[in-house]
Amino acid sequence: NAGVTQTPKFQVLKTGQSMTLQCAQDMNHEYMSWYRQDPGMGLRLIHYSVGAGITDQGEVPNGYNVSRSTTEDFPLRLLSAAPSQTSVYFCASSYSPGQNEQYFGPGTRLTVT
Amino acid sequence: GDSVTQMEGPVTLSEEAFLTINCTYTATGYPSLFWYVQYPGEGLQLLLKATKADDKGSNKGFEATYRKETTSFHLEKGSVQVSDSAVYFCALSPFGNEKLTFGTGTRLTIIP
């Protein structure tokens, strides 16, 4: 059981470039989400999904797109990177909505210059 | 909207000292409350949780009690170890909903 995996671990982008942060889980979890972690601000929810084919916006969705074509994968797309998107990104999953534990991936550190 | 306020850090303690990290929340209804821990270079891990008023969550010597009257969920440990050095996040989740709202995190450093 690999849990929640994220790739890449580190990425440097130039302003305006696009990229996709990958997230996968092998626990058959229905719920998946993306957070960004910034100094002094804790983690903030970007997008989430309650199952394949269903996504919704979190607290800070602007500049990010997501899709959920399979239960296992939940990629996060940056269409035109901006320096304000420099952050550490965490993917998380849990078995179902409710008071269940969320399992976090190891994170992707993104720098936009 | 929902919010979590936790103690500003960083906090530095000597080994075997008593630890308290304060956390208060604002939410409608009856949220579930969580403490997550992030060790250096890793993702977050659930440390403990409580789902209703007066519940006490506990794990690895850490405890926190869900106090509805004071809207608080303070984290405590009687005797900290160097291995407890990490960043601790208080969080809440509305009933029946997974969306977590996090506090800003408290960095804890334990010195031998």
mmCIF file of C-alpha atoms in Angstrom:
data_model
loop_
_atom_site.group_PDB
_atom_site.id
_atom_site.type_symbol
_atom_site.label_atom_id
_atom_site.label_comp_id
_atom_site.label_asym_id
_atom_site.label_seq_id
_atom_site.Cartn_x
_atom_site.Cartn_y
_atom_site.Cartn_z
ATOM 1 C CA ASN A 1 0.000 0.000 0.000
ATOM 2 C CA ALA A 2 1.758 3.161 -1.193
ATOM 3 C CA GLY A 3 -0.890 5.470 0.321
ATOM 4 C CA VAL A 4 -1.041 8.909 -1.288
ATOM 5 C CA THR A 5 1.735 9.652 -3.759
ATOM 6 C CA GLN A 6 2.587 12.977 -5.351
ATOM 7 C CA THR A 7 4.905 13.869 -8.206
ATOM 8 C CA PRO A 8 7.084 15.764 -8.681
ATOM 9 C CA LYS A 9 8.618 16.541 -5.271
ATOM 10 C CA PHE A 10 10.086 19.831 -6.493
ATOM 11 C CA GLN A 11 9.375 22.018 -9.518
ATOM 12 C CA VAL A 12 10.530 25.394 -10.757
ATOM 13 C CA LEU A 13 8.408 27.162 -13.363
ATOM 14 C CA LYS A 14 8.648 30.451 -15.180
ATOM 15 C CA THR A 15 5.694 32.817 -15.088
ATOM 16 C CA GLY A 16 3.138 31.820 -17.715
ATOM 17 C CA GLN A 17 4.194 28.184 -17.989
ATOM 18 C CA SER A 18 1.726 25.403 -17.381
ATOM 19 C CA MET A 19 2.122 22.149 -15.535
ATOM 20 C CA THR A 20 0.218 19.357 -13.828
ATOM 21 C CA LEU A 21 0.846 18.159 -10.304
ATOM 22 C CA GLN A 22 0.048 14.481 -10.030
ATOM 23 C CA CYS A 23 -1.702 12.798 -7.114
ATOM 24 C CA ALA A 24 -2.643 9.146 -6.792
ATOM 25 C CA GLN A 25 -3.952 6.941 -4.004
ATOM 26 C CA ASP A 26 -4.296 3.166 -3.834
ATOM 27 C CA MET A 27 -6.687 2.957 -0.884
ATOM 28 C CA ASN A 28 -9.921 3.136 -2.920
ATOM 29 C CA HIS A 29 -10.784 6.434 -1.234
ATOM 30 C CA GLU A 30 -13.757 8.354 -2.560
ATOM 31 C CA TYR A 31 -12.763 11.772 -1.261
ATOM 32 C CA MET A 32 -9.660 13.588 -2.541
ATOM 33 C CA SER A 33 -8.518 17.158 -2.130
ATOM 34 C CA TRP A 34 -5.722 19.611 -2.841
ATOM 35 C CA TYR A 35 -4.326 22.102 -0.337
ATOM 36 C CA ARG A 36 -1.633 24.713 -0.550
ATOM 37 C CA GLN A 37 0.577 25.548 2.418
ATOM 38 C CA ASP A 38 1.984 29.031 2.780
ATOM 39 C CA PRO A 39 4.010 30.465 5.674
ATOM 40 C CA GLY A 40 1.795 31.955 8.373
ATOM 41 C CA MET A 41 -1.390 30.818 6.651
ATOM 42 C CA GLY A 42 -1.672 27.127 7.394
ATOM 43 C CA LEU A 43 -3.213 24.959 4.691
ATOM 44 C CA ARG A 44 -5.956 26.235 2.424
ATOM 45 C CA LEU A 45 -8.275 24.074 0.347
ATOM 46 C CA ILE A 46 -7.984 24.569 -3.428
ATOM 47 C CA HIS A 47 -10.310 21.934 -4.937
ATOM 48 C CA TYR A 48 -11.867 18.699 -3.801
ATOM 49 C CA SER A 49 -13.685 15.697 -5.211
ATOM 50 C CA VAL A 50 -16.229 13.392 -3.573
ATOM 51 C CA GLY A 51 -15.889 10.745 -6.257
ATOM 52 C CA ALA A 52 -14.951 10.077 -9.877
ATOM 53 C CA GLY A 53 -16.490 12.676 -12.170
ATOM 54 C CA ILE A 54 -17.344 15.099 -9.337
ATOM 55 C CA THR A 55 -15.215 18.086 -8.361
ATOM 56 C CA ASP A 56 -15.855 21.329 -6.538
ATOM 57 C CA GLN A 57 -14.039 24.477 -5.514
ATOM 58 C CA GLY A 58 -12.476 25.097 -2.166
ATOM 59 C CA GLU A 59 -11.323 28.311 -0.554
ATOM 60 C CA VAL A 60 -8.666 29.351 -3.114
ATOM 61 C CA PRO A 61 -9.530 27.822 -6.526
ATOM 62 C CA ASN A 62 -8.476 30.653 -8.860
ATOM 63 C CA GLY A 63 -5.674 29.709 -11.251
ATOM 64 C CA TYR A 64 -6.133 25.964 -10.755
ATOM 65 C CA ASN A 65 -8.119 23.280 -12.575
ATOM 66 C CA VAL A 66 -8.852 19.715 -11.542
ATOM 67 C CA SER A 67 -10.555 16.653 -12.960
ATOM 68 C CA ARG A 68 -11.307 13.218 -11.531
ATOM 69 C CA SER A 69 -11.663 10.613 -14.250
ATOM 70 C CA THR A 70 -10.745 7.682 -11.979
ATOM 71 C CA THR A 71 -11.043 6.961 -8.266
ATOM 72 C CA GLU A 72 -7.257 6.725 -7.965
ATOM 73 C CA ASP A 73 -6.047 9.937 -9.611
ATOM 74 C CA PHE A 74 -6.688 13.610 -8.920
ATOM 75 C CA PRO A 75 -4.312 15.869 -10.902
ATOM 76 C CA LEU A 76 -4.027 19.610 -10.278
ATOM 77 C CA ARG A 77 -3.374 21.798 -13.305
ATOM 78 C CA LEU A 78 -1.811 25.249 -13.375
ATOM 79 C CA LEU A 79 -2.660 26.718 -16.772
ATOM 80 C CA SER A 80 -0.522 29.868 -16.539
ATOM 81 C CA ALA A 81 1.709 29.911 -13.488
ATOM 82 C CA ALA A 82 2.108 33.094 -11.452
ATOM 83 C CA PRO A 83 4.610 33.928 -8.674
ATOM 84 C CA SER A 84 1.668 33.982 -6.221
ATOM 85 C CA GLN A 85 1.344 30.239 -6.801
ATOM 86 C CA THR A 86 4.748 29.586 -5.248
ATOM 87 C CA SER A 87 3.816 27.246 -2.419
ATOM 88 C CA VAL A 88 3.899 23.701 -1.124
ATOM 89 C CA TYR A 89 1.001 21.644 -2.450
ATOM 90 C CA PHE A 90 -0.487 18.705 -0.609
ATOM 91 C CA CYS A 91 -2.932 16.141 -1.883
ATOM 92 C CA ALA A 92 -5.117 14.273 0.613
ATOM 93 C CA SER A 93 -7.682 11.497 0.512
ATOM 94 C CA SER A 94 -10.166 9.785 2.791
ATOM 95 C CA TYR A 95 -12.553 6.862 2.544
ATOM 96 C CA SER A 96 -15.741 8.898 2.466
ATOM 97 C CA PRO A 97 -17.107 12.264 3.561
ATOM 98 C CA GLY A 98 -17.626 12.455 7.277
ATOM 99 C CA GLN A 99 -15.387 12.522 10.282
ATOM 100 C CA ASN A 100 -12.816 10.228 8.736
ATOM 101 C CA GLU A 101 -9.082 10.701 8.806
ATOM 102 C CA GLN A 102 -7.553 12.340 5.770
ATOM 103 C CA TYR A 103 -4.277 10.860 4.509
ATOM 104 C CA PHE A 104 -1.813 13.354 3.118
ATOM 105 C CA GLY A 105 0.826 12.926 0.438
ATOM 106 C CA PRO A 106 4.418 14.108 0.962
ATOM 107 C CA GLY A 107 3.879 17.373 -0.919
ATOM 108 C CA THR A 108 5.193 19.169 -4.012
ATOM 109 C CA ARG A 109 7.278 22.293 -3.527
ATOM 110 C CA LEU A 110 6.594 24.649 -6.442
ATOM 111 C CA THR A 111 8.525 27.826 -7.188
ATOM 112 C CA VAL A 112 7.338 30.219 -9.888
ATOM 113 C CA THR A 113 9.901 32.807 -11.000
ATOM 114 C CA GLY B 1 -17.304 31.303 7.851
ATOM 115 C CA ASP B 2 -15.451 28.672 9.824
ATOM 116 C CA SER B 3 -12.076 29.557 11.271
ATOM 117 C CA VAL B 4 -9.392 28.174 13.569
ATOM 118 C CA THR B 5 -7.059 30.275 15.694
ATOM 119 C CA GLN B 6 -4.056 28.635 17.252
ATOM 120 C CA MET B 7 -1.149 29.718 19.350
ATOM 121 C CA GLU B 8 1.549 31.607 17.527
ATOM 122 C CA GLY B 9 4.930 29.937 17.457
ATOM 123 C CA PRO B 10 7.610 29.026 17.446
ATOM 124 C CA VAL B 11 7.586 27.236 20.775
ATOM 125 C CA THR B 12 10.823 25.934 22.268
ATOM 126 C CA LEU B 13 10.793 23.650 25.300
ATOM 127 C CA SER B 14 13.249 21.469 27.144
ATOM 128 C CA GLU B 15 12.840 17.706 27.073
ATOM 129 C CA GLU B 16 10.322 16.422 29.670
ATOM 130 C CA ALA B 17 8.583 19.805 29.917
ATOM 131 C CA PHE B 18 4.794 20.141 29.874
ATOM 132 C CA LEU B 19 3.305 21.247 26.569
ATOM 133 C CA THR B 20 0.145 23.212 25.818
ATOM 134 C CA ILE B 21 -0.735 24.530 22.368
ATOM 135 C CA ASN B 22 -3.918 26.573 22.405
ATOM 136 C CA CYS B 23 -6.580 26.249 19.723
ATOM 137 C CA THR B 24 -9.955 27.961 19.497
ATOM 138 C CA TYR B 25 -12.481 27.756 16.707
ATOM 139 C CA THR B 26 -15.479 29.485 15.163
ATOM 140 C CA ALA B 27 -18.021 27.325 13.384
ATOM 141 C CA THR B 28 -21.734 26.824 12.996
ATOM 142 C CA GLY B 29 -23.183 23.558 14.182
ATOM 143 C CA TYR B 30 -21.069 20.815 15.683
ATOM 144 C CA PRO B 31 -17.791 20.405 13.811
ATOM 145 C CA SER B 32 -15.290 17.626 14.292
ATOM 146 C CA LEU B 33 -11.932 18.811 15.620
ATOM 147 C CA PHE B 34 -8.487 17.510 14.751
ATOM 148 C CA TRP B 35 -4.818 17.913 15.517
ATOM 149 C CA TYR B 36 -2.460 17.093 12.663
ATOM 150 C CA VAL B 37 1.323 16.915 12.955
ATOM 151 C CA GLN B 38 3.895 17.588 10.234
ATOM 152 C CA TYR B 39 7.402 16.254 10.780
ATOM 153 C CA PRO B 40 10.242 17.863 8.828
ATOM 154 C CA GLY B 41 10.040 17.120 5.115
ATOM 155 C CA GLU B 42 6.836 15.107 5.391
ATOM 156 C CA GLY B 43 3.126 15.497 4.802
ATOM 157 C CA LEU B 44 0.586 15.904 7.581
ATOM 158 C CA GLN B 45 -0.480 13.005 9.779
ATOM 159 C CA LEU B 46 -3.536 12.828 11.965
ATOM 160 C CA LEU B 47 -2.483 12.989 15.625
ATOM 161 C CA LEU B 48 -5.879 12.883 17.322
ATOM 162 C CA LYS B 49 -9.484 13.885 16.842
ATOM 163 C CA ALA B 50 -12.763 14.475 18.677
ATOM 164 C CA THR B 51 -16.182 14.447 17.092
ATOM 165 C CA LYS B 52 -18.485 15.774 19.807
ATOM 166 C CA ALA B 53 -18.506 17.994 22.871
ATOM 167 C CA ASP B 54 -16.534 16.700 25.888
ATOM 168 C CA ASP B 55 -14.842 14.007 23.800
ATOM 169 C CA LYS B 56 -11.144 13.596 24.548
ATOM 170 C CA GLY B 57 -8.821 12.582 21.753
ATOM 171 C CA SER B 58 -5.506 11.006 22.667
ATOM 172 C CA ASN B 59 -2.508 9.492 20.911
ATOM 173 C CA LYS B 60 1.248 9.117 21.605
ATOM 174 C CA GLY B 61 0.843 10.829 24.997
ATOM 175 C CA PHE B 62 -0.928 13.852 23.501
ATOM 176 C CA GLU B 63 -4.452 14.775 24.565
ATOM 177 C CA ALA B 64 -7.068 17.346 23.607
ATOM 178 C CA THR B 65 -10.628 17.821 24.896
ATOM 179 C CA TYR B 66 -13.474 19.235 22.781
ATOM 180 C CA ARG B 67 -14.847 22.125 24.850
ATOM 181 C CA LYS B 68 -17.979 23.518 23.250
ATOM 182 C CA GLU B 69 -18.570 26.130 25.953
ATOM 183 C CA THR B 70 -15.178 27.753 25.298
ATOM 184 C CA THR B 71 -14.945 26.643 21.619
ATOM 185 C CA SER B 72 -11.505 25.257 22.325
ATOM 186 C CA PHE B 73 -9.434 22.154 21.587
ATOM 187 C CA HIS B 74 -6.091 22.713 23.323
ATOM 188 C CA LEU B 75 -3.310 20.177 22.754
ATOM 189 C CA GLU B 76 -1.391 18.939 25.813
ATOM 190 C CA LYS B 77 1.399 16.527 26.600
ATOM 191 C CA GLY B 78 2.817 15.889 30.038
ATOM 192 C CA SER B 79 6.444 15.221 29.092
ATOM 193 C CA VAL B 80 7.718 16.113 25.629
ATOM 194 C CA GLN B 81 10.562 14.382 23.826
ATOM 195 C CA VAL B 82 13.005 15.589 21.186
ATOM 196 C CA SER B 83 11.113 13.411 18.674
ATOM 197 C CA ASP B 84 8.003 15.584 19.207
ATOM 198 C CA SER B 85 9.676 18.457 17.360
ATOM 199 C CA ALA B 86 7.331 19.227 14.469
ATOM 200 C CA VAL B 87 4.668 21.637 13.278
ATOM 201 C CA TYR B 88 1.236 21.086 14.826
ATOM 202 C CA PHE B 89 -1.992 22.108 13.101
ATOM 203 C CA CYS B 90 -5.408 22.413 14.659
ATOM 204 C CA ALA B 91 -8.268 21.876 12.196
ATOM 205 C CA LEU B 92 -12.017 21.517 12.021
ATOM 206 C CA SER B 93 -14.419 19.824 9.666
ATOM 207 C CA PRO B 94 -18.129 20.605 9.533
ATOM 208 C CA PHE B 95 -20.385 17.694 10.410
ATOM 209 C CA GLY B 96 -20.716 15.338 7.460
ATOM 210 C CA ASN B 97 -18.204 17.234 5.346
ATOM 211 C CA GLU B 98 -14.545 16.539 4.773
ATOM 212 C CA LYS B 99 -13.401 20.046 3.969
ATOM 213 C CA LEU B 100 -10.802 20.838 6.601
ATOM 214 C CA THR B 101 -10.190 24.369 7.845
ATOM 215 C CA PHE B 102 -6.710 24.658 9.347
ATOM 216 C CA GLY B 103 -5.076 26.975 11.813
ATOM 217 C CA THR B 104 -1.768 28.567 10.875
ATOM 218 C CA GLY B 105 0.336 25.900 12.585
ATOM 219 C CA THR B 106 2.650 26.020 15.603
ATOM 220 C CA ARG B 107 6.276 25.003 15.215
ATOM 221 C CA LEU B 108 7.504 23.113 18.270
ATOM 222 C CA THR B 109 11.180 22.520 18.984
ATOM 223 C CA ILE B 110 12.286 20.346 21.889
ATOM 224 C CA ILE B 111 15.872 20.712 23.085
ATOM 225 C CA PRO B 112 17.687 17.957 25.000
#
